[in-house]
PDB file of C-alpha atoms in Angstrom:
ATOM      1  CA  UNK A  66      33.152  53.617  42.256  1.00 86.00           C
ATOM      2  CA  UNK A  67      37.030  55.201  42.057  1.00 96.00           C
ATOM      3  CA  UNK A  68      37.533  58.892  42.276  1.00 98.00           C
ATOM      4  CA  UNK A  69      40.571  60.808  41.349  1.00 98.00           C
ATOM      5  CA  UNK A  70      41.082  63.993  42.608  1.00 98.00           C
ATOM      6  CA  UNK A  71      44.013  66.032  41.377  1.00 98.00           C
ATOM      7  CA  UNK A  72      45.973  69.076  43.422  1.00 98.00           C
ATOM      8  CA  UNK A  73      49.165  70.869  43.461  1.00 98.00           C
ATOM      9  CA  UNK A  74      48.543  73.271  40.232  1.00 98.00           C
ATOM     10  CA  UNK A  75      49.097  76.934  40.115  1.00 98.00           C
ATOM     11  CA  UNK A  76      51.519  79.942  38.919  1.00 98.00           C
ATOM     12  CA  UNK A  77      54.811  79.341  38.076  1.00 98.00           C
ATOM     13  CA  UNK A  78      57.675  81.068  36.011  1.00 98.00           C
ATOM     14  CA  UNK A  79      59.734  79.647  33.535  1.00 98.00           C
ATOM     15  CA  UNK A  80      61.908  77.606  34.755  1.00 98.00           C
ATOM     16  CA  UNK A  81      60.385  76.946  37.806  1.00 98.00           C
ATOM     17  CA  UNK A  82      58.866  73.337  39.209  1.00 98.00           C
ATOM     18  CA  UNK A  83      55.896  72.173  40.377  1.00 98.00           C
ATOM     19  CA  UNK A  84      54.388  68.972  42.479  1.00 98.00           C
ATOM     20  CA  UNK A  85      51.144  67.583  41.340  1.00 98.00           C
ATOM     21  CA  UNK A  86      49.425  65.063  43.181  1.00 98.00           C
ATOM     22  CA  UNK A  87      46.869  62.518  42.771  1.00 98.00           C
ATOM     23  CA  UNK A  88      44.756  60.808  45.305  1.00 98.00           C
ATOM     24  CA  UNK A  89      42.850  57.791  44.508  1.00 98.00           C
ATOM     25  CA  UNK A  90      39.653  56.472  46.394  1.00 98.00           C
ATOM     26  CA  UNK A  91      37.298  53.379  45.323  1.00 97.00           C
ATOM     27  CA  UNK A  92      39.953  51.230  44.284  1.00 95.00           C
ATOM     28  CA  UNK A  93      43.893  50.337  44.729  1.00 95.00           C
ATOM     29  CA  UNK A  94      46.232  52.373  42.452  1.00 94.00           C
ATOM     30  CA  UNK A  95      48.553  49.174  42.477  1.00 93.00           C
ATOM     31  CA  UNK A  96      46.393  47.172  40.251  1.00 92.00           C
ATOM     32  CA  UNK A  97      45.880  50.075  37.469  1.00 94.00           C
ATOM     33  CA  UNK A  98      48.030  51.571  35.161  1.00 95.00           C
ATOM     34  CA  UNK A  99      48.073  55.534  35.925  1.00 96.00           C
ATOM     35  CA  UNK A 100      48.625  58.141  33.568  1.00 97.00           C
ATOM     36  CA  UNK A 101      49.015  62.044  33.696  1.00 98.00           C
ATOM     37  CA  UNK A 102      47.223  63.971  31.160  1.00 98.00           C
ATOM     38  CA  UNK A 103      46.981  67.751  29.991  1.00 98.00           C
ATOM     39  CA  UNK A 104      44.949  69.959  28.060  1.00 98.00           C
ATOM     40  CA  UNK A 105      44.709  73.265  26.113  1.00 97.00           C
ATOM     41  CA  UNK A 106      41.913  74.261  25.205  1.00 95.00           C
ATOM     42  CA  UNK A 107      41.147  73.862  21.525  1.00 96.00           C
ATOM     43  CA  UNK A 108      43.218  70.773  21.315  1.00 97.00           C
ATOM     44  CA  UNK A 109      43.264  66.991  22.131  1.00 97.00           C
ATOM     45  CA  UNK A 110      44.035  65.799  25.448  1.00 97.00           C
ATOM     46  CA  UNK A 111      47.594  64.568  25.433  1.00 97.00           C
ATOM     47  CA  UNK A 112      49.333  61.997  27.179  1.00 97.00           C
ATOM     48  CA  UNK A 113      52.614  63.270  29.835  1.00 97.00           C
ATOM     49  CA  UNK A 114      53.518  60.463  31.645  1.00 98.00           C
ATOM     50  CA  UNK A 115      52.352  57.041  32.189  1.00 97.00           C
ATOM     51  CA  UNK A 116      53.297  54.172  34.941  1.00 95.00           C
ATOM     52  CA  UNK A 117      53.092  50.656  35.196  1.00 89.00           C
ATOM     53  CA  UNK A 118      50.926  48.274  37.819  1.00 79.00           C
ATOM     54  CA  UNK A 119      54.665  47.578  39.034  1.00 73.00           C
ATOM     55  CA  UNK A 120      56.166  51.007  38.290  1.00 67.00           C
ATOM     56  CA  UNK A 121      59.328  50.086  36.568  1.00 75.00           C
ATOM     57  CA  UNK A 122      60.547  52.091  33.643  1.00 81.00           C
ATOM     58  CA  UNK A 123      57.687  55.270  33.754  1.00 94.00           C
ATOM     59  CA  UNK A 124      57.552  56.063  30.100  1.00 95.00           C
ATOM     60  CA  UNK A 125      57.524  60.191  28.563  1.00 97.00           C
ATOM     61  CA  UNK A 126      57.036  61.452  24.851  1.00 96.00           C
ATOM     62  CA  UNK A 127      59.223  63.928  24.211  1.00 96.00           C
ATOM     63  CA  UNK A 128      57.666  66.498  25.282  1.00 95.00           C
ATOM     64  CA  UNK A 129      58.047  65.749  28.898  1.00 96.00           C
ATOM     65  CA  UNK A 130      60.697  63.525  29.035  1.00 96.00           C
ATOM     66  CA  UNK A 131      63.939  64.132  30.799  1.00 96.00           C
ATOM     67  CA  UNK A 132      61.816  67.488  33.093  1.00 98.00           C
ATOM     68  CA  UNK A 133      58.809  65.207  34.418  1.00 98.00           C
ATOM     69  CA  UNK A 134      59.092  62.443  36.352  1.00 97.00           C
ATOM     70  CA  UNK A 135      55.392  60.381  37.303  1.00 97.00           C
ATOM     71  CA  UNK A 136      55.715  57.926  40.823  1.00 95.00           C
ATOM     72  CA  UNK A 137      53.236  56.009  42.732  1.00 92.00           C
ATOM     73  CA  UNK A 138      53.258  55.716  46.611  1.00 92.00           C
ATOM     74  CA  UNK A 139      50.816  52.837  46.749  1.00 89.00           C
ATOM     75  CA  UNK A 140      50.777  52.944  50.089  1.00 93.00           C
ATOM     76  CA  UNK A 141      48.760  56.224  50.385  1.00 96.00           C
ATOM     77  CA  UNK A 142      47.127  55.739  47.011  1.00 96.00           C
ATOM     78  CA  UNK A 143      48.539  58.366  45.139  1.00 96.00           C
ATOM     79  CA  UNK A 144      50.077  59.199  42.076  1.00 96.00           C
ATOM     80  CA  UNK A 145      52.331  62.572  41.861  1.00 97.00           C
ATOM     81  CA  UNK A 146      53.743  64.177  38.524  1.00 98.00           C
ATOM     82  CA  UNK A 147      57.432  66.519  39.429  1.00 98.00           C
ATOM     83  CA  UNK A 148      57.399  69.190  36.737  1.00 98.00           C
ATOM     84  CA  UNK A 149      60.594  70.487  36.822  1.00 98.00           C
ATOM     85  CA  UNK A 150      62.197  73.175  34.384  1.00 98.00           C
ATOM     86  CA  UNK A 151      58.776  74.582  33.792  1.00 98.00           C
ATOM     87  CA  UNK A 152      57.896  76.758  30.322  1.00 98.00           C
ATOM     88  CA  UNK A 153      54.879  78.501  29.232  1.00 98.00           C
ATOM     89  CA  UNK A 154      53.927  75.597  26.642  1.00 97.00           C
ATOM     90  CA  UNK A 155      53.466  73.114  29.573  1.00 98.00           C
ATOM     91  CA  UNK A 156      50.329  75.411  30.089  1.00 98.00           C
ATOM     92  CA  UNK A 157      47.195  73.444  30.409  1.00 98.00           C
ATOM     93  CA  UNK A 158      44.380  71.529  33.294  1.00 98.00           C
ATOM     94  CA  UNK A 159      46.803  68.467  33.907  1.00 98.00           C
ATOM     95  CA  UNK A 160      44.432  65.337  34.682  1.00 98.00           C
ATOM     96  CA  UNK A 161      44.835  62.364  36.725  1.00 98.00           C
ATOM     97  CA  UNK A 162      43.848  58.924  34.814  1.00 98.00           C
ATOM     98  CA  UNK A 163      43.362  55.296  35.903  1.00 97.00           C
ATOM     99  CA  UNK A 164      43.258  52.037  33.944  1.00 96.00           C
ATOM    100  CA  UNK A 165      42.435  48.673  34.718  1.00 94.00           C
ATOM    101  CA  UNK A 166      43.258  47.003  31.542  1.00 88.00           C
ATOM    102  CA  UNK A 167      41.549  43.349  32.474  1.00 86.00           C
ATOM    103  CA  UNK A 168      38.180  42.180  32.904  1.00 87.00           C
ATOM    104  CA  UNK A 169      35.442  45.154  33.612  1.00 89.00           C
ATOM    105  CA  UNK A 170      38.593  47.728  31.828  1.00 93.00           C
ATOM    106  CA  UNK A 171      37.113  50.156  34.351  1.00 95.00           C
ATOM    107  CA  UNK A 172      38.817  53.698  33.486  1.00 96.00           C
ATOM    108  CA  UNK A 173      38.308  56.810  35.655  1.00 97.00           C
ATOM    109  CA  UNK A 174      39.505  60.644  35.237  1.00 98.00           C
ATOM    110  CA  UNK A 175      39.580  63.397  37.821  1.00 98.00           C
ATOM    111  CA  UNK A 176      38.627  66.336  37.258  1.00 97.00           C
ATOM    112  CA  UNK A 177      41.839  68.571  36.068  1.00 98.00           C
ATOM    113  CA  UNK A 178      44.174  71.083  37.791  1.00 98.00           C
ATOM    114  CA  UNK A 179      45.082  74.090  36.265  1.00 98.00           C
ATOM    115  CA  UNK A 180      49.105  74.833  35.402  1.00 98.00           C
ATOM    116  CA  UNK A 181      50.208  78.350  34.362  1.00 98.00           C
ATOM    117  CA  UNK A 182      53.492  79.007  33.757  1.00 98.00           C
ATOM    118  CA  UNK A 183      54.449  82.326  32.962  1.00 97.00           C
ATOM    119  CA  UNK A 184      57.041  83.371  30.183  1.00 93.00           C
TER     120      UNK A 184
END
């Protein structure tokens, strides 16, 4: 069973930067594709950054790109997300996400960490 368990969020200003971290258990984070999510509530979970098995070429949409940068340490089984140049509209419980894209296509979420950037 893999657990994800997200930490790192809190009160910032604008402008400001913030860590997140992810730590995995049950499973190897080098074999799954890993993903940072956010949500508001009252709208869709969306997508922030994503990571290959590998970890070449981290892919953003444009709301993130070119401020957050996602890495893997598979080593120590984590995943962090560097928020950097903060504003209030990155607001939101950021979320952790694994993907194992062959055979079971097991998929596992942690549980959120709350972001509040001030204006």
């Amino acid at each position: 069973q893999g657990r994800l368990v997200e930490s790192g969020g809190g009160l910032v200003q604008a402008g400001g930067s913030l860590r997140l971290s992810c730590a995995a258990s049950g499973f190897s984070v080098g074999t799954y594709i890993m993903s940072w999510y956010r949500q508001v509530p009252g709208k869709e979970r969306e997508l922030v950054a994503t990571i290959s098995h590998i970890g070449y070429n981290p892919t953003y949409p444009n709301s993130t790109k070119g401020r957050f940068t996602i890495d893997r340490d598979n080593a120590k089984n984590t995943i962090t997300l560097q928020m950097n140049a903060l504003r209030p509209d990155d607001t939101a419980v950021y979320y952790c996400h694994a993907f194992h894209n062959v055979g079971n296509k097991e998929r596992y979420w942690g549980q959120g960490t709350q972001v509040t950037v001030s204006s």
